[in-house]
Short mmCIF file of C-alpha atoms in Angstrom, two decimals:
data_model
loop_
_atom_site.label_atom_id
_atom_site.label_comp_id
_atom_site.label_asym_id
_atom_site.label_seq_id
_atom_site.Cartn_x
_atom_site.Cartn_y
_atom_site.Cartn_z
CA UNK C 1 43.30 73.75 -10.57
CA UNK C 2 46.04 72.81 -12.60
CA UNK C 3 46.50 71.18 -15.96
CA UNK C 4 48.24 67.91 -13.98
CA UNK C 5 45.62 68.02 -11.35
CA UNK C 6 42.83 68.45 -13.85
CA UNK C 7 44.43 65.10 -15.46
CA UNK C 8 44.95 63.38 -12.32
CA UNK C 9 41.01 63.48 -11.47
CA UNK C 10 39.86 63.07 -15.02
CA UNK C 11 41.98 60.02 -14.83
CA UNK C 12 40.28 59.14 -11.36
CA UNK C 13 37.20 59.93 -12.06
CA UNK C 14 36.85 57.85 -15.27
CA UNK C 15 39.11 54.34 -14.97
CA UNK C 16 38.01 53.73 -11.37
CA UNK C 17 34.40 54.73 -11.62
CA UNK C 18 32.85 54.41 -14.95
CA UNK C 19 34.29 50.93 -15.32
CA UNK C 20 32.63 50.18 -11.88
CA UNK C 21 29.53 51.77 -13.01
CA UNK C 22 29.40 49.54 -16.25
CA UNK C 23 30.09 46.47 -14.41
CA UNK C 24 28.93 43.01 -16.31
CA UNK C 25 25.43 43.52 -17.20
CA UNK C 26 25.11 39.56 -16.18
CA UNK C 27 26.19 40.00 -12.93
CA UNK C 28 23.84 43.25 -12.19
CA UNK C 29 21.21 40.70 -12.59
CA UNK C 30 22.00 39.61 -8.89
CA UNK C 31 20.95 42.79 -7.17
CA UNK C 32 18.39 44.63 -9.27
CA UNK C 33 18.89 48.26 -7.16
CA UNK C 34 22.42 48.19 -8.03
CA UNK C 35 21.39 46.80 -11.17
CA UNK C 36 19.35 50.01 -11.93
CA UNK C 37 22.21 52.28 -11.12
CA UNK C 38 24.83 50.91 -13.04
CA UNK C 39 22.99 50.28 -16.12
CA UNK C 40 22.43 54.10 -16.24
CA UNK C 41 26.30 54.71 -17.19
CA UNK C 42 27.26 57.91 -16.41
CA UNK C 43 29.38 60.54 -18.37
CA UNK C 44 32.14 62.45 -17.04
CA UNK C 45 30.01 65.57 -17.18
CA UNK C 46 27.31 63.53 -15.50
CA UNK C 47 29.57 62.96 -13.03
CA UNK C 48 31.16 66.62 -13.00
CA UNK C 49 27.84 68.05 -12.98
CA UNK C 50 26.31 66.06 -9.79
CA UNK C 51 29.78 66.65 -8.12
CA UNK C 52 29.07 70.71 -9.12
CA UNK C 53 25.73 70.29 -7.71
CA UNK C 54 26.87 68.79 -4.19
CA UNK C 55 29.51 71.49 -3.78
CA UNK C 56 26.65 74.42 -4.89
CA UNK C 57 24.37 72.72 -1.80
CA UNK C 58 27.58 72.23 0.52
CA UNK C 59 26.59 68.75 1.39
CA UNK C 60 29.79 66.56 0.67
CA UNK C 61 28.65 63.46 -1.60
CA UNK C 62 30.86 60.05 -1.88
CA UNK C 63 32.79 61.30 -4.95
CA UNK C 64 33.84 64.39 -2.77
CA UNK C 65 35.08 62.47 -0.50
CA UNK C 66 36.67 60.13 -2.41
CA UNK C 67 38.43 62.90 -4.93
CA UNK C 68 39.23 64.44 -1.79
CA UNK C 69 41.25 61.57 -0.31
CA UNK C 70 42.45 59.76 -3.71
CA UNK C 71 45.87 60.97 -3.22
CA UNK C 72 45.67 59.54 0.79
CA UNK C 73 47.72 56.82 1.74
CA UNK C 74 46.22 56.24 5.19
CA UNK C 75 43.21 53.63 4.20
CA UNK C 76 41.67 53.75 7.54
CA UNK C 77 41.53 57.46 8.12
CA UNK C 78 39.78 57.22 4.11
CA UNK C 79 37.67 54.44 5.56
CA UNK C 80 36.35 56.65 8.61
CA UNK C 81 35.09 59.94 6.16
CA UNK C 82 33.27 56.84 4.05
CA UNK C 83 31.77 55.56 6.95
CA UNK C 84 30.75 59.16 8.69
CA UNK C 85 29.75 60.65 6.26
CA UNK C 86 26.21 62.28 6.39
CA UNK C 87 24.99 61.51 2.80
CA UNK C 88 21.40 60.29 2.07
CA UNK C 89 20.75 57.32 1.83
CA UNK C 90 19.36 55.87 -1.75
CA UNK C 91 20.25 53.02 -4.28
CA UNK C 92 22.66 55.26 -6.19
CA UNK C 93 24.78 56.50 -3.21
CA UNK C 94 24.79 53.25 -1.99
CA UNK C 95 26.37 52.26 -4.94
CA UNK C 96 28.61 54.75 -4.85
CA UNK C 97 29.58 53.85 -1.47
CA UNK C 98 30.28 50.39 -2.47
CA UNK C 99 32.47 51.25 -5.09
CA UNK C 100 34.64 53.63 -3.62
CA UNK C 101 35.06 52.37 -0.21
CA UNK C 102 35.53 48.77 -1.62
CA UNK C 103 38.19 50.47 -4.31
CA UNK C 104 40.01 51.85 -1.11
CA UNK C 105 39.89 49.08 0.99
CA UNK C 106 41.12 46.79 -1.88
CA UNK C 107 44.58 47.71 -0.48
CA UNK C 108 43.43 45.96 2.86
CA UNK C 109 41.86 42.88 1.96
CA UNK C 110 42.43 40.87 4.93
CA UNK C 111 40.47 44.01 6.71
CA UNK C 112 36.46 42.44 8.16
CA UNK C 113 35.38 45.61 6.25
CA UNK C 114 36.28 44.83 2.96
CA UNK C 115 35.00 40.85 3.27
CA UNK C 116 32.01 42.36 4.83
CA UNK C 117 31.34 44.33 1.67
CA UNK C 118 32.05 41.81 -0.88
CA UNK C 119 30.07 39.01 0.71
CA UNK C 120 27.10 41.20 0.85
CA UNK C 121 27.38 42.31 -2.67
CA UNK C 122 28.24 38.52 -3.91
CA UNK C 123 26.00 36.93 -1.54
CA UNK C 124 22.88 35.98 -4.24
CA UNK C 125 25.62 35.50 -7.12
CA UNK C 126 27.82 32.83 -5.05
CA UNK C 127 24.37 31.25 -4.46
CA UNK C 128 22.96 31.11 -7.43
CA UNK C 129 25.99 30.31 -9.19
CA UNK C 130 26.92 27.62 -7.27
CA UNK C 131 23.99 25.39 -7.73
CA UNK C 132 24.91 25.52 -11.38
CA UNK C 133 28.88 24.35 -11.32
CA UNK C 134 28.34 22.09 -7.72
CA UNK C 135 26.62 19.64 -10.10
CA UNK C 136 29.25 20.13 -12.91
CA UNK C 137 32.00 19.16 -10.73
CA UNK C 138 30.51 15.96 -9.15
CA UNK C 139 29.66 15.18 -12.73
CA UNK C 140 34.04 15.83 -13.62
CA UNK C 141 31.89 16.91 -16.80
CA UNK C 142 34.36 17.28 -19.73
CA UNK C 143 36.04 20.98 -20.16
CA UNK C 144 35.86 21.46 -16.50
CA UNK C 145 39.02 21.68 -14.59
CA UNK C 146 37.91 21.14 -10.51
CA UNK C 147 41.45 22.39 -8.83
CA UNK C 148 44.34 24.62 -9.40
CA UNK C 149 47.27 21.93 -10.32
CA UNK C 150 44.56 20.88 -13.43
CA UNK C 151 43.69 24.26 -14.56
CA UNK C 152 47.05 25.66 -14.72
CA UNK C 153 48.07 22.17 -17.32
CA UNK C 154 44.68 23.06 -19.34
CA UNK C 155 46.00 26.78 -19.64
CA UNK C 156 49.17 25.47 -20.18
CA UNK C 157 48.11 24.25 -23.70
CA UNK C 158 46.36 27.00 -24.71
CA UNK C 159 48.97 29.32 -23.95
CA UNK C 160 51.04 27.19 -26.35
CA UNK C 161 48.51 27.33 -29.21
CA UNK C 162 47.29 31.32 -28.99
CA UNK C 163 49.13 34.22 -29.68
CA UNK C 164 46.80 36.29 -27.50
CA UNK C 165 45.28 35.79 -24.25
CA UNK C 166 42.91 38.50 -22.63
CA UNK C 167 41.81 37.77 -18.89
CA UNK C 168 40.09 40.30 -17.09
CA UNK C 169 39.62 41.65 -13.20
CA UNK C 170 37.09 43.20 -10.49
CA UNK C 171 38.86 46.49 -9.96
CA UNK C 172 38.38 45.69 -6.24
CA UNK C 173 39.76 42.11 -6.09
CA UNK C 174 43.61 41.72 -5.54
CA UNK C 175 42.85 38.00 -5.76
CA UNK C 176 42.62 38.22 -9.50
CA UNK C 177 45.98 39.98 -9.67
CA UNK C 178 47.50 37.00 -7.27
CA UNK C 179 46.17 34.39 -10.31
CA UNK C 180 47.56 36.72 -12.91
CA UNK C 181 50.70 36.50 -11.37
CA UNK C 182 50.75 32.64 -10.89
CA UNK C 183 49.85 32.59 -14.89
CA UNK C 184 53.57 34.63 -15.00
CA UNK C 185 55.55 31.62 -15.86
CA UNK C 186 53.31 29.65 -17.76
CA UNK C 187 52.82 32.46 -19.70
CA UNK C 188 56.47 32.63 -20.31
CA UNK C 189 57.67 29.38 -21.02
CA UNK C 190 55.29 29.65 -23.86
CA UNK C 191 57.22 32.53 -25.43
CA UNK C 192 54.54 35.41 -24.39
CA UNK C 193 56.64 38.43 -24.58
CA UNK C 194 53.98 41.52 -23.39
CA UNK C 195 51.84 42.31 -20.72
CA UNK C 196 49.51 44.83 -21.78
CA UNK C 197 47.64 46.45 -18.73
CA UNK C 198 44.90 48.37 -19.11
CA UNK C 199 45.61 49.97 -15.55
CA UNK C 200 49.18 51.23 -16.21
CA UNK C 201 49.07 55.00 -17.73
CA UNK C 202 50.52 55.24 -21.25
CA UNK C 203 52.87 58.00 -20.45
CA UNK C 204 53.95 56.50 -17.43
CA UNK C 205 55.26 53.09 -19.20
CA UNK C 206 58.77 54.04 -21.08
CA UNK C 207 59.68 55.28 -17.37
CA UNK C 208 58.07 52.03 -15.95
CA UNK C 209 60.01 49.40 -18.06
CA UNK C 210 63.24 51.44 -17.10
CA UNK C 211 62.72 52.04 -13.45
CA UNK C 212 61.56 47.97 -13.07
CA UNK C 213 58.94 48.77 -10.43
CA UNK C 214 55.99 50.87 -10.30
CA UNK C 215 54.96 54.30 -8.28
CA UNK C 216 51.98 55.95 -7.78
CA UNK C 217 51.54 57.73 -10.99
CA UNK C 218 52.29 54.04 -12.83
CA UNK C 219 48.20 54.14 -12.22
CA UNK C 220 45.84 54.36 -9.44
CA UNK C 221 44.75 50.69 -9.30
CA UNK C 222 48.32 49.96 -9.64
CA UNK C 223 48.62 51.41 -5.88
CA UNK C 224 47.23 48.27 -4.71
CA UNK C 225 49.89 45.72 -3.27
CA UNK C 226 49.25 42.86 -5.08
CA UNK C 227 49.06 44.79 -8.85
CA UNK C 228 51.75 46.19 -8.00
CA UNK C 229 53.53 43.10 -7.10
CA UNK C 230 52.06 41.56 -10.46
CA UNK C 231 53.96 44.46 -12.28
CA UNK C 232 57.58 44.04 -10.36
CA UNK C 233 57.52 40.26 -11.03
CA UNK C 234 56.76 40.43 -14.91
CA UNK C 235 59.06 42.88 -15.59
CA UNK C 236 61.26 40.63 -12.97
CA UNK C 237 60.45 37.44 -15.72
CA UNK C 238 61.76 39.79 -19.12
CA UNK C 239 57.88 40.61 -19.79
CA UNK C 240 57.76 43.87 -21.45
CA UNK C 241 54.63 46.28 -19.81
CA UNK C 242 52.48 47.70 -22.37
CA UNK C 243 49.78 50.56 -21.77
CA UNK C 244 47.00 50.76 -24.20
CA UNK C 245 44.02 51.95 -22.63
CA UNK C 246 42.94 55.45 -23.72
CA UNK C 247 39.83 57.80 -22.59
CA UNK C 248 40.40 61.06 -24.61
CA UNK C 249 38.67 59.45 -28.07
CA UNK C 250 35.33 59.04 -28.63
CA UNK C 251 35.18 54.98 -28.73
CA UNK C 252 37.07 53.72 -26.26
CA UNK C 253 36.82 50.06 -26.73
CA UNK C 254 37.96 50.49 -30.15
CA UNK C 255 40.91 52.33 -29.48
CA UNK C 256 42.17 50.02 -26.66
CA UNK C 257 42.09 47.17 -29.48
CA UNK C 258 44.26 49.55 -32.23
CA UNK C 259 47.03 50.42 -29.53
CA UNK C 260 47.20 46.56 -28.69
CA UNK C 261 47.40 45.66 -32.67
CA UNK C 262 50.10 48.26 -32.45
CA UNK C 263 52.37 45.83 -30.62
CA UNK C 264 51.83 43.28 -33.78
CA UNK C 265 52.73 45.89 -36.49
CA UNK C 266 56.18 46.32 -34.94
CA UNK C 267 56.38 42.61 -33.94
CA UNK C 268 54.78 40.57 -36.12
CA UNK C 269 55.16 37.64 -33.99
CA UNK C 270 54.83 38.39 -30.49
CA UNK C 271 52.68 36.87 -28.15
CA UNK C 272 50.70 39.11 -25.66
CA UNK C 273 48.75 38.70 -22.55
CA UNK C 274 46.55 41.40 -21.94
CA UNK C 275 45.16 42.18 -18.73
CA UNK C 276 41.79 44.21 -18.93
CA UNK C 277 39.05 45.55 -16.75
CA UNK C 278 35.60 43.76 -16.70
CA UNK C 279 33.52 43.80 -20.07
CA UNK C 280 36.17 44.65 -22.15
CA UNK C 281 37.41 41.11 -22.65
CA UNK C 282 33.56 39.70 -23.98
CA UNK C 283 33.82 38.61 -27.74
CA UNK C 284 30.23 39.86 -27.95
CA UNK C 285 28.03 42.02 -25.90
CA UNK C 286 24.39 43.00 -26.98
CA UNK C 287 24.80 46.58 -25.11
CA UNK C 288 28.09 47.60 -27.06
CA UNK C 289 30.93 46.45 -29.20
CA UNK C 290 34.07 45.48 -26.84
CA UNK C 291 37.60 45.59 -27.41
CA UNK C 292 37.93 42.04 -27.86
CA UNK C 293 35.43 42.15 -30.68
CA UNK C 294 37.45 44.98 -32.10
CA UNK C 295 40.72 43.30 -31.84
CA UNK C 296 39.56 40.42 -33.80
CA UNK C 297 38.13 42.75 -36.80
CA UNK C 298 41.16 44.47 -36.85
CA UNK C 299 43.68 41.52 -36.86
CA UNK C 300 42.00 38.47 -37.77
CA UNK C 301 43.35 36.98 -34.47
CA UNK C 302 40.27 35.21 -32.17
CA UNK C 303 42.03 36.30 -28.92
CA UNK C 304 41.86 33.49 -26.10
CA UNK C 305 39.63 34.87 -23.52
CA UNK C 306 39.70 33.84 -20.09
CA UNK C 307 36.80 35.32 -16.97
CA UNK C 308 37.37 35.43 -13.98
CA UNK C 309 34.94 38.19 -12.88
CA UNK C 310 31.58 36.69 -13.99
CA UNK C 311 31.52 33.32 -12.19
CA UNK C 312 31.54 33.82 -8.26
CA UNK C 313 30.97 30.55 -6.48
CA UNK C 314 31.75 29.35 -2.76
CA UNK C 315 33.96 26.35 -3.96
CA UNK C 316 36.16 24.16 -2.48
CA UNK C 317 38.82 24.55 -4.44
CA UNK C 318 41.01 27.82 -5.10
CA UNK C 319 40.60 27.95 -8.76
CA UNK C 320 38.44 26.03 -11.30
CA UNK C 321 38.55 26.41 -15.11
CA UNK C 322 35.36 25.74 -17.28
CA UNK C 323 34.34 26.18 -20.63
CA UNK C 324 31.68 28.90 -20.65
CA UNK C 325 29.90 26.08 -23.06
CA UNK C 326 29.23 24.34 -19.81
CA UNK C 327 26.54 26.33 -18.60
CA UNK C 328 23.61 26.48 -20.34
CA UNK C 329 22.42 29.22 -21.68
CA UNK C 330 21.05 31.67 -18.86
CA UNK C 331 20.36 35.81 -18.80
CA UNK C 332 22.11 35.72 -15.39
CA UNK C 333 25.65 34.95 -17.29
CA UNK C 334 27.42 36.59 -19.92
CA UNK C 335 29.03 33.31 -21.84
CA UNK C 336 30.76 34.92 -24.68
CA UNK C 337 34.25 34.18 -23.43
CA UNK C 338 36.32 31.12 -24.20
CA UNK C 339 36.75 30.05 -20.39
CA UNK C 340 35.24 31.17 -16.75
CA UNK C 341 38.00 31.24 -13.85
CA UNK C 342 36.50 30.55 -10.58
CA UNK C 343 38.58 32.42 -7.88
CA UNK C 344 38.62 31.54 -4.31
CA UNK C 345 42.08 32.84 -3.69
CA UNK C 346 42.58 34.37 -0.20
CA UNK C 347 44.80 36.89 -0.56
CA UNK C 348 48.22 36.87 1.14
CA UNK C 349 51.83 36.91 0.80
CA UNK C 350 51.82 33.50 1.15
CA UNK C 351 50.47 33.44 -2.08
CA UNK C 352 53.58 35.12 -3.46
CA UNK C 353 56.04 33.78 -1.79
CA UNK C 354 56.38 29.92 -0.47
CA UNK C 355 56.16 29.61 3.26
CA UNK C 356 59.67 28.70 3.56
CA UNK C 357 60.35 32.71 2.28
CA UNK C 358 58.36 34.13 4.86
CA UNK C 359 59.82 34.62 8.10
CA UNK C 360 58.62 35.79 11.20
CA UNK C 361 59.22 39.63 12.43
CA UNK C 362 58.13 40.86 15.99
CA UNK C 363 58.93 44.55 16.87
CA UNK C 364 58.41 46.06 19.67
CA UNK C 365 57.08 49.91 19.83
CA UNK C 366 56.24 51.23 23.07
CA UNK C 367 54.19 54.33 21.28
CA UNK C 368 51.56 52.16 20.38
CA UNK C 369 50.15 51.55 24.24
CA UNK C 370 49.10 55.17 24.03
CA UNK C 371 46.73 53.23 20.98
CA UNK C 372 45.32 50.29 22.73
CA UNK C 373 42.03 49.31 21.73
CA UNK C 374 42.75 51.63 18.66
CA UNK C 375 42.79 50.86 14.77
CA UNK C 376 45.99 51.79 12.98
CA UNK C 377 47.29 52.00 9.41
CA UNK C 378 50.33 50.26 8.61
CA UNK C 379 52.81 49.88 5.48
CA UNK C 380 55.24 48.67 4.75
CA UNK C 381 57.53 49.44 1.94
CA UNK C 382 61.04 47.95 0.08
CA UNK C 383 63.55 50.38 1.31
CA UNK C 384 65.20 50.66 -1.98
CA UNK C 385 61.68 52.06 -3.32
CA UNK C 386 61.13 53.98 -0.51
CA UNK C 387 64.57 55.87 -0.31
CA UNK C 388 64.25 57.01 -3.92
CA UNK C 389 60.38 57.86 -3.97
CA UNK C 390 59.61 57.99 -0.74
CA UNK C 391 55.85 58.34 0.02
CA UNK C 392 55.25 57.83 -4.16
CA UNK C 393 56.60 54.65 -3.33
CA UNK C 394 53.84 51.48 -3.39
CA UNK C 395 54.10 49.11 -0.60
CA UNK C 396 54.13 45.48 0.00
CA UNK C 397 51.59 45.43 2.49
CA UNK C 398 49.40 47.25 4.57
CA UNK C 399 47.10 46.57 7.21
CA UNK C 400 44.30 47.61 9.72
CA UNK C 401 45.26 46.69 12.84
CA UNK C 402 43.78 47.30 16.45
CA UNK C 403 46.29 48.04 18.89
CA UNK C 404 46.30 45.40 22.25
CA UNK C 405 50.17 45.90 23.35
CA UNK C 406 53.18 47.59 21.60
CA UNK C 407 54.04 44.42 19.18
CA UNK C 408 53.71 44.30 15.52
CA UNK C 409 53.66 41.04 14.03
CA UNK C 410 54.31 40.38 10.40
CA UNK C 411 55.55 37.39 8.04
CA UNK C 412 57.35 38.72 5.30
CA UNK C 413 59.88 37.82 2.52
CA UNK C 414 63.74 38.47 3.46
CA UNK C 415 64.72 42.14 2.34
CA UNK C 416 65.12 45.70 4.09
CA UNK C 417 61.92 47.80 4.33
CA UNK C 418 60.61 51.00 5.74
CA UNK C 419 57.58 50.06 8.15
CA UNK C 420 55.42 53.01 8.57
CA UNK C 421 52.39 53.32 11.04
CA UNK C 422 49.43 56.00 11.29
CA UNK C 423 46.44 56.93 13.68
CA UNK C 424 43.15 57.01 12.54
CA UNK C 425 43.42 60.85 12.33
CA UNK C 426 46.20 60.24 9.69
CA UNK C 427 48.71 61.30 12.22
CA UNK C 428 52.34 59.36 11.44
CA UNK C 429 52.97 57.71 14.87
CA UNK C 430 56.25 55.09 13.49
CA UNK C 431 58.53 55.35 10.91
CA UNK C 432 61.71 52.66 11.04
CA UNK C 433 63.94 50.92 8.93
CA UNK C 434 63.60 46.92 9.59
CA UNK C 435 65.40 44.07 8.33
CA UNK C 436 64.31 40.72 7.66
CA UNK C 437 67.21 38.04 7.53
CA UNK C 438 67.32 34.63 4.95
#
């Protein structure tokens, strides 16, 4: 193995596992199996170790498949090892499934799959949490913002009166990155200057800011559509990308606060929205000291923190704001943020782009009736991307689709792209240049 591949699935292993693993002790309250598993935390020698062990009995466990296929752009042909795969079946793995199959199929989420997955796991959360906020919002109780258009005036002034905002996501929802790119231009008619991702490699960010877009090795959560769409339209806005998280010390947290106060020693005066994973946002946490807590001792600055992993609730609306004050106080939910976002977001280029963008493509490929009543992979990437990066290139979309005649439908922005199509054995079965006209 080499050094870069050694770094590759250290990187892998830790920033798409672990955090999963660690996920809000609050919300592992609502399923006490998974509960059991997470709150174990594992090491990366943990990790290596049980991976060592599967490959010494030659019985393939979820991380082998999943280190085996993390380079794999073909989602459904990743999908079909998960979902074959003859692994016992126990709390832990079926954790592990979760995690990794809901990781992959992040970069599907219109897929049944993926919704399945999530609305099992959420089920007793959206449930539970509902019957607290339902009440709230009949009640328009003060510091509770019931729809989008009032949320986005609330965080409006708050962006005007902090120098630091810290929001966090599920590593599996592209919903939260659709919000955090609506925030974009709030965000920037109040002067914020930095995005700070925890997702983006550092190495990979001088090249990042000076390329404008991000590839593959920008970071493996990146790969998903809608982060990377966040990424093209900040640096699109004048936002300045900022890496900062950093595994090879011993405290973590602590050293993703230091790299972000770096930004403040060489400007003073910046403003900086940082966009972290899970916990790491909390102002307090009983288990461990966060990075938010850090970044306060370290620059005196009380960092405005918004959640929008902790609250799940089946709402009418697609997002409401509420002070975490509002809830009273409850094991169930970890309050020590500023403000909860709840996020109903559906995700879909609509969401991007306003209807009158999208336009309507229809191609015709006759290959695909050798497919019927088939799943294929599709992608589709900006040509521009594509023709300098090729398959390091990160699309706009992709999709799972089952094959009834030879016509692909799609509604997409105007641009050029390179549409790409696979079979469920990861075969490439189309690969054309299309257009779509203003």
């Amino acid at each position: 193995m080499t050094l870069r591949t050694k770094h590759i699935l250290k990187i892998v292993v830790i920033s798409s596992l672990i955090s999963a693993c660690n996920f809000s002790n609050s919300q592992q309250n609502f399923n006490s199996s998974n509960r059991k598993n997470e709150s174990k935390g594992q090491t990366v020698d943990s990790i290596n170790k049980n991976t060592a062990a599967s490959n010494d009995k030659k019985q393939k466990s979820y991380m082998d498949i999943f280190n085996e296929n993390r380079e794999r752009d073909n989602v459904l042909y990743v999908k079909n090892k998960f979902m074959e795969a003859n692994v016992e079946d126990n709390a832990q793995n079926s954790w592990n499934k979760f995690q990794f199959l809901s990781t992959f199929l992040s970069k599907v989420p219109d897929y049944k799959l993926f919704n399945e997955l999530i609305d099992n796991r959420e089920a007793k959360q959206r449930d539970y949490l509902g019957k607290k906020i339902k009440p709230l919002l009949k009640e328009n109780s003060a510091g509770l913002h019931p729809d989008y258009s009032s949320s986005i005036r609330t965080l409006d002034n708050l962006f005007q009166r902090n120098q630091v905002v810290m929001m966090n996501e599920l590593h599996w929802h592209p919903k939260h990155r659709i919000f955090a790119n609506k925030l974009l231009n709030t965000l920037k008619a109040n002067n914020f200057k930095y995005l700070a991702i925890e997702a983006v490699e550092r190495s990979q960010v001088n090249s990042l800011n000076e390329r404008l877009f991000p590839i593959k090795k920008t970071g493996f959560y990146v790969q998903e559509p809608y982060f990377a769409l966040l990424i093209r339209e900040a640096i699109e806005q004048g936002f300045k990308i900022i890496g900062y998280d950093d595994f090879d010390v011993e405290n973590r947290e602590k050293e993703q606060a230091l790299n972000i106060k770096k930004v403040l020693k060489e400007d003073p005066e910046a403003k900086i929205f940082v966009y972290a994973g899970i916990d790491h946002i909390l102002e307090s946490d009983s288990n461990k000291k966060r990075m938010a807590e850090y970044f306060y001792e370290e620059t005196k600055i009380n960092p405005l923190t918004l959640d929008q992993v902790e609250i799940a609730a089946d709402l009418e609306e697609d997002i409401v704001l509420l002070k975490s004050d509002l809830l009273p106080k409850d094991e169930k939910i970890n309050a020590n943020v500023d403000y909860f976002i709840v996020n109903n977001i559906e995700p879909d280029l609509s969401e991007i782009y306003s209807r009158e963008e999208l336009s309507s493509y229809r191609g015709n490929f006759e290959v695909l009736n050798n497919y019927k009543d088939q799943e294929i992979f599709l992608s589709l990437y900006f040509l521009d991307e594509y023709a300098k990066y090729g398959m390091e290139s990160i699309p706009l979309l992709n999709r799972i689709l089952k094959v009834t005649n030879s016509e692909i439908k799609l509604s997409l922005p105007p641009g050029n792209y390179q549409l790409k199509i696979w079979d469920k054995s990861d075969q490439q079965i189309i690969s054309e240049k299309i257009k779509i006209r203003d």
